[in-house]
Amino acid sequence: IIHLEEIANYNQKKEMKGSIHYFNHISINPISTGFIFLHLWTKNEVRSSRLFYYDLITNTFHQLSENPVAHYAWTDKNQLLVTEEYNSRVYYNIYDIKTKNKYTIAENKLSKDGHPTIFDNKQKMIYDSYPDKLGYQSLNLFDIGKNSNKILFKTYMPNKYAGEFKC
């Protein structure tokens, strides 16, 4: 469908040259007409990423974000909630695949990365946190309409569950 070399050369930045390139985090949209994926590259043990959308109907792709993207979730057939980092902090952005517009939610309320899911007619978001310095991780509820955040619960996360292999 799409070649790694094509994506690696698309809007290529100088730090991409000589890097190891790969794809990850592929997610098909809710109506199965396209998918998103991360293009990642590693050089000198530094990893970067950017987010793309591929349209299965037109067989075309476009870049959604050039910023390091950590997590995302579809909110409907055309919109995607993305956690990405730029300006030295994490943002929760909604991308519209059709219009290619983007807007930020919870701009001054949420500053840490998590695994987000939107529900309740796009008015609420649930997300988790990474363990803090003491090893506690939380599950949180953010009310988009009220711009308020609530910790649902915290739990201790032992170090043996850290990293890529958690099970």
PDB file of C-alpha atoms in Angstrom:
ATOM      1  CA  ILE A   1       0.000   0.000   0.000  1.00  0.00           C
ATOM      2  CA  ILE A   2       2.669   2.472   1.041  1.00  0.00           C
ATOM      3  CA  HIS A   3       6.429   2.182   1.009  1.00  0.00           C
ATOM      4  CA  LEU A   4       8.590   3.109   3.963  1.00  0.00           C
ATOM      5  CA  GLU A   5      11.066   4.842   1.667  1.00  0.00           C
ATOM      6  CA  GLU A   6       8.293   7.085   0.310  1.00  0.00           C
ATOM      7  CA  ILE A   7       7.290   8.212   3.811  1.00  0.00           C
ATOM      8  CA  ALA A   8      10.917   8.561   4.963  1.00  0.00           C
ATOM      9  CA  ASN A   9      11.586  10.930   2.033  1.00  0.00           C
ATOM     10  CA  TYR A  10       8.325  12.883   2.382  1.00  0.00           C
ATOM     11  CA  ASN A  11       8.985  16.358   3.846  1.00  0.00           C
ATOM     12  CA  GLN A  12      12.280  14.971   5.066  1.00  0.00           C
ATOM     13  CA  LYS A  13      14.089  16.807   7.840  1.00  0.00           C
ATOM     14  CA  LYS A  14      17.877  16.744   7.963  1.00  0.00           C
ATOM     15  CA  GLU A  15      17.892  14.648  11.177  1.00  0.00           C
ATOM     16  CA  MET A  16      16.027  11.902   9.291  1.00  0.00           C
ATOM     17  CA  LYS A  17      18.945  11.226   6.956  1.00  0.00           C
ATOM     18  CA  GLY A  18      20.926   8.179   8.030  1.00  0.00           C
ATOM     19  CA  SER A  19      18.247   7.182  10.552  1.00  0.00           C
ATOM     20  CA  ILE A  20      16.513   3.844  10.990  1.00  0.00           C
ATOM     21  CA  HIS A  21      12.884   4.288   9.826  1.00  0.00           C
ATOM     22  CA  TYR A  22       9.818   2.210  10.680  1.00  0.00           C
ATOM     23  CA  PHE A  23       6.017   2.285  11.054  1.00  0.00           C
ATOM     24  CA  ASN A  24       4.073   1.651  14.256  1.00  0.00           C
ATOM     25  CA  HIS A  25       0.691   2.186  15.951  1.00  0.00           C
ATOM     26  CA  ILE A  26      -1.532   1.566  12.935  1.00  0.00           C
ATOM     27  CA  SER A  27      -5.233   2.235  13.606  1.00  0.00           C
ATOM     28  CA  ILE A  28      -8.098   1.822  11.106  1.00  0.00           C
ATOM     29  CA  ASN A  29     -10.842   4.438  11.220  1.00  0.00           C
ATOM     30  CA  PRO A  30     -14.322   3.352  12.436  1.00  0.00           C
ATOM     31  CA  ILE A  31     -15.729   3.027   8.889  1.00  0.00           C
ATOM     32  CA  SER A  32     -12.680   1.164   7.494  1.00  0.00           C
ATOM     33  CA  THR A  33     -11.943   3.703   4.738  1.00  0.00           C
ATOM     34  CA  GLY A  34      -8.515   4.722   5.999  1.00  0.00           C
ATOM     35  CA  PHE A  35      -5.933   4.360   8.722  1.00  0.00           C
ATOM     36  CA  ILE A  36      -3.440   6.364  10.698  1.00  0.00           C
ATOM     37  CA  PHE A  37       0.101   5.353  11.474  1.00  0.00           C
ATOM     38  CA  LEU A  38       3.247   6.686  13.046  1.00  0.00           C
ATOM     39  CA  HIS A  39       6.392   7.111  11.015  1.00  0.00           C
ATOM     40  CA  LEU A  40       9.253   6.778  13.476  1.00  0.00           C
ATOM     41  CA  TRP A  41      12.966   7.204  13.012  1.00  0.00           C
ATOM     42  CA  THR A  42      15.892   6.587  15.318  1.00  0.00           C
ATOM     43  CA  LYS A  43      19.376   7.995  15.101  1.00  0.00           C
ATOM     44  CA  ASN A  44      22.059   7.956  17.802  1.00  0.00           C
ATOM     45  CA  GLU A  45      19.518   6.502  20.266  1.00  0.00           C
ATOM     46  CA  VAL A  46      17.152   9.472  19.761  1.00  0.00           C
ATOM     47  CA  ARG A  47      13.661   8.604  18.521  1.00  0.00           C
ATOM     48  CA  SER A  48      11.223  10.943  16.781  1.00  0.00           C
ATOM     49  CA  SER A  49       7.848  10.462  15.151  1.00  0.00           C
ATOM     50  CA  ARG A  50       5.173  12.046  13.028  1.00  0.00           C
ATOM     51  CA  LEU A  51       1.578  11.078  12.276  1.00  0.00           C
ATOM     52  CA  PHE A  52       0.075  10.219   8.884  1.00  0.00           C
ATOM     53  CA  TYR A  53      -3.344   9.307   7.513  1.00  0.00           C
ATOM     54  CA  TYR A  54      -3.776   6.959   4.546  1.00  0.00           C
ATOM     55  CA  ASP A  55      -7.060   7.035   2.585  1.00  0.00           C
ATOM     56  CA  LEU A  56      -7.930   3.547   1.302  1.00  0.00           C
ATOM     57  CA  ILE A  57     -10.476   4.944  -1.186  1.00  0.00           C
ATOM     58  CA  THR A  58      -8.167   7.390  -2.978  1.00  0.00           C
ATOM     59  CA  ASN A  59      -4.905   5.575  -2.142  1.00  0.00           C
ATOM     60  CA  THR A  60      -3.365   8.826  -0.951  1.00  0.00           C
ATOM     61  CA  PHE A  61      -1.760   9.913   2.305  1.00  0.00           C
ATOM     62  CA  HIS A  62      -1.219  13.149   4.144  1.00  0.00           C
ATOM     63  CA  GLN A  63       0.771  14.140   7.183  1.00  0.00           C
ATOM     64  CA  LEU A  64      -1.319  15.155  10.184  1.00  0.00           C
ATOM     65  CA  SER A  65       1.424  16.122  12.612  1.00  0.00           C
ATOM     66  CA  GLU A  66       5.157  16.661  12.480  1.00  0.00           C
ATOM     67  CA  ASN A  67       5.401  16.615  16.270  1.00  0.00           C
ATOM     68  CA  PRO A  68       6.244  13.586  18.401  1.00  0.00           C
ATOM     69  CA  VAL A  69       2.945  11.731  18.891  1.00  0.00           C
ATOM     70  CA  ALA A  70       2.461   9.311  21.754  1.00  0.00           C
ATOM     71  CA  HIS A  71      -1.160   8.131  21.771  1.00  0.00           C
ATOM     72  CA  TYR A  72      -4.385   8.564  19.887  1.00  0.00           C
ATOM     73  CA  ALA A  73      -7.977   7.400  19.667  1.00  0.00           C
ATOM     74  CA  TRP A  74     -10.679   7.832  17.050  1.00  0.00           C
ATOM     75  CA  THR A  75     -13.563  10.014  18.270  1.00  0.00           C
ATOM     76  CA  ASP A  76     -15.715   9.339  15.176  1.00  0.00           C
ATOM     77  CA  LYS A  77     -15.222   8.378  11.534  1.00  0.00           C
ATOM     78  CA  ASN A  78     -13.360  11.616  10.718  1.00  0.00           C
ATOM     79  CA  GLN A  79     -11.834  12.866  13.957  1.00  0.00           C
ATOM     80  CA  LEU A  80      -8.911  11.720  16.013  1.00  0.00           C
ATOM     81  CA  LEU A  81      -7.775  12.668  19.511  1.00  0.00           C
ATOM     82  CA  VAL A  82      -3.970  12.838  19.649  1.00  0.00           C
ATOM     83  CA  THR A  83      -1.496  13.424  22.466  1.00  0.00           C
ATOM     84  CA  GLU A  84       1.566  15.115  21.041  1.00  0.00           C
ATOM     85  CA  GLU A  85       4.501  17.077  22.297  1.00  0.00           C
ATOM     86  CA  TYR A  86       5.668  20.486  21.156  1.00  0.00           C
ATOM     87  CA  ASN A  87       6.758  23.724  22.805  1.00  0.00           C
ATOM     88  CA  SER A  88       8.184  21.592  25.651  1.00  0.00           C
ATOM     89  CA  ARG A  89       4.818  20.197  26.768  1.00  0.00           C
ATOM     90  CA  VAL A  90       2.069  17.706  25.912  1.00  0.00           C
ATOM     91  CA  TYR A  91      -1.110  18.751  24.104  1.00  0.00           C
ATOM     92  CA  TYR A  92      -4.394  16.910  23.539  1.00  0.00           C
ATOM     93  CA  ASN A  93      -5.428  17.814  19.992  1.00  0.00           C
ATOM     94  CA  ILE A  94      -8.394  16.855  17.848  1.00  0.00           C
ATOM     95  CA  TYR A  95      -7.560  16.359  14.170  1.00  0.00           C
ATOM     96  CA  ASP A  96     -10.238  16.288  11.499  1.00  0.00           C
ATOM     97  CA  ILE A  97      -9.150  13.965   8.688  1.00  0.00           C
ATOM     98  CA  LYS A  98     -11.505  15.520   6.101  1.00  0.00           C
ATOM     99  CA  THR A  99     -10.902  19.228   6.749  1.00  0.00           C
ATOM    100  CA  LYS A 100      -7.317  18.762   7.992  1.00  0.00           C
ATOM    101  CA  ASN A 101      -8.096  21.178  10.838  1.00  0.00           C
ATOM    102  CA  LYS A 102      -6.796  20.796  14.368  1.00  0.00           C
ATOM    103  CA  TYR A 103      -7.859  22.213  17.703  1.00  0.00           C
ATOM    104  CA  THR A 104      -6.600  21.773  21.242  1.00  0.00           C
ATOM    105  CA  ILE A 105      -8.720  20.651  24.179  1.00  0.00           C
ATOM    106  CA  ALA A 106      -7.836  21.166  27.833  1.00  0.00           C
ATOM    107  CA  GLU A 107      -4.939  23.409  26.856  1.00  0.00           C
ATOM    108  CA  ASN A 108      -4.236  24.758  30.321  1.00  0.00           C
ATOM    109  CA  LYS A 109      -5.520  21.747  32.278  1.00  0.00           C
ATOM    110  CA  LEU A 110      -3.680  18.711  30.940  1.00  0.00           C
ATOM    111  CA  SER A 111       0.089  18.658  30.538  1.00  0.00           C
ATOM    112  CA  LYS A 112       1.005  14.967  30.882  1.00  0.00           C
ATOM    113  CA  ASP A 113       0.725  12.210  28.328  1.00  0.00           C
ATOM    114  CA  GLY A 114      -1.878   9.484  28.702  1.00  0.00           C
ATOM    115  CA  HIS A 115      -3.989   6.986  26.749  1.00  0.00           C
ATOM    116  CA  PRO A 116      -7.132   9.001  25.902  1.00  0.00           C
ATOM    117  CA  THR A 117     -10.656   7.934  24.958  1.00  0.00           C
ATOM    118  CA  ILE A 118     -13.524  10.347  24.304  1.00  0.00           C
ATOM    119  CA  PHE A 119     -17.135   9.434  25.085  1.00  0.00           C
ATOM    120  CA  ASP A 120     -20.495  10.938  26.103  1.00  0.00           C
ATOM    121  CA  ASN A 121     -21.052  12.709  22.777  1.00  0.00           C
ATOM    122  CA  LYS A 122     -17.450  14.016  22.799  1.00  0.00           C
ATOM    123  CA  GLN A 123     -17.989  15.816  26.092  1.00  0.00           C
ATOM    124  CA  LYS A 124     -15.826  13.627  28.336  1.00  0.00           C
ATOM    125  CA  MET A 125     -12.436  12.031  28.093  1.00  0.00           C
ATOM    126  CA  ILE A 126     -10.950   9.297  30.213  1.00  0.00           C
ATOM    127  CA  TYR A 127      -7.178   8.849  30.263  1.00  0.00           C
ATOM    128  CA  ASP A 128      -4.483   7.272  32.377  1.00  0.00           C
ATOM    129  CA  SER A 129      -1.153   8.594  33.558  1.00  0.00           C
ATOM    130  CA  TYR A 130       2.308   7.178  33.655  1.00  0.00           C
ATOM    131  CA  PRO A 131       3.567   6.240  37.115  1.00  0.00           C
ATOM    132  CA  ASP A 132       4.902   9.198  39.104  1.00  0.00           C
ATOM    133  CA  LYS A 133       8.217   9.249  41.025  1.00  0.00           C
ATOM    134  CA  LEU A 134       6.684   7.112  43.771  1.00  0.00           C
ATOM    135  CA  GLY A 135       5.212   4.594  41.327  1.00  0.00           C
ATOM    136  CA  TYR A 136       1.562   5.713  41.476  1.00  0.00           C
ATOM    137  CA  GLN A 137      -0.529   5.785  38.328  1.00  0.00           C
ATOM    138  CA  SER A 138      -3.991   7.323  37.985  1.00  0.00           C
ATOM    139  CA  LEU A 139      -7.136   6.985  35.903  1.00  0.00           C
ATOM    140  CA  ASN A 140      -8.629  10.402  35.199  1.00  0.00           C
ATOM    141  CA  LEU A 141     -11.838  11.906  33.865  1.00  0.00           C
ATOM    142  CA  PHE A 142     -11.758  15.198  31.996  1.00  0.00           C
ATOM    143  CA  ASP A 143     -15.035  17.030  31.332  1.00  0.00           C
ATOM    144  CA  ILE A 144     -14.442  18.935  28.088  1.00  0.00           C
ATOM    145  CA  GLY A 145     -17.504  21.175  28.414  1.00  0.00           C
ATOM    146  CA  LYS A 146     -16.674  22.189  31.981  1.00  0.00           C
ATOM    147  CA  ASN A 147     -12.888  22.169  31.399  1.00  0.00           C
ATOM    148  CA  SER A 148     -12.430  20.234  34.637  1.00  0.00           C
ATOM    149  CA  ASN A 149     -10.287  17.289  35.581  1.00  0.00           C
ATOM    150  CA  LYS A 150     -10.973  14.606  38.210  1.00  0.00           C
ATOM    151  CA  ILE A 151      -8.805  11.725  39.414  1.00  0.00           C
ATOM    152  CA  LEU A 152     -11.004   8.621  39.498  1.00  0.00           C
ATOM    153  CA  PHE A 153      -8.465   6.482  41.328  1.00  0.00           C
ATOM    154  CA  LYS A 154      -4.734   6.005  41.918  1.00  0.00           C
ATOM    155  CA  THR A 155      -2.919   2.733  42.192  1.00  0.00           C
ATOM    156  CA  TYR A 156       0.628   1.624  42.789  1.00  0.00           C
ATOM    157  CA  MET A 157       2.368   0.320  39.660  1.00  0.00           C
ATOM    158  CA  PRO A 158       5.326  -1.962  40.527  1.00  0.00           C
ATOM    159  CA  ASN A 159       8.465  -1.552  38.415  1.00  0.00           C
ATOM    160  CA  LYS A 160       8.099  -5.117  37.126  1.00  0.00           C
ATOM    161  CA  TYR A 161       5.210  -3.822  34.946  1.00  0.00           C
ATOM    162  CA  ALA A 162       7.263  -1.008  33.377  1.00  0.00           C
ATOM    163  CA  GLY A 163       8.506  -1.062  29.808  1.00  0.00           C
ATOM    164  CA  GLU A 164       7.260  -2.781  26.706  1.00  0.00           C
ATOM    165  CA  PHE A 165       6.595  -6.208  28.238  1.00  0.00           C
ATOM    166  CA  LYS A 166       3.865  -5.792  30.840  1.00  0.00           C
ATOM    167  CA  CYS A 167       2.113  -9.159  30.761  1.00  0.00           C
TER     168      CYS A 167
END
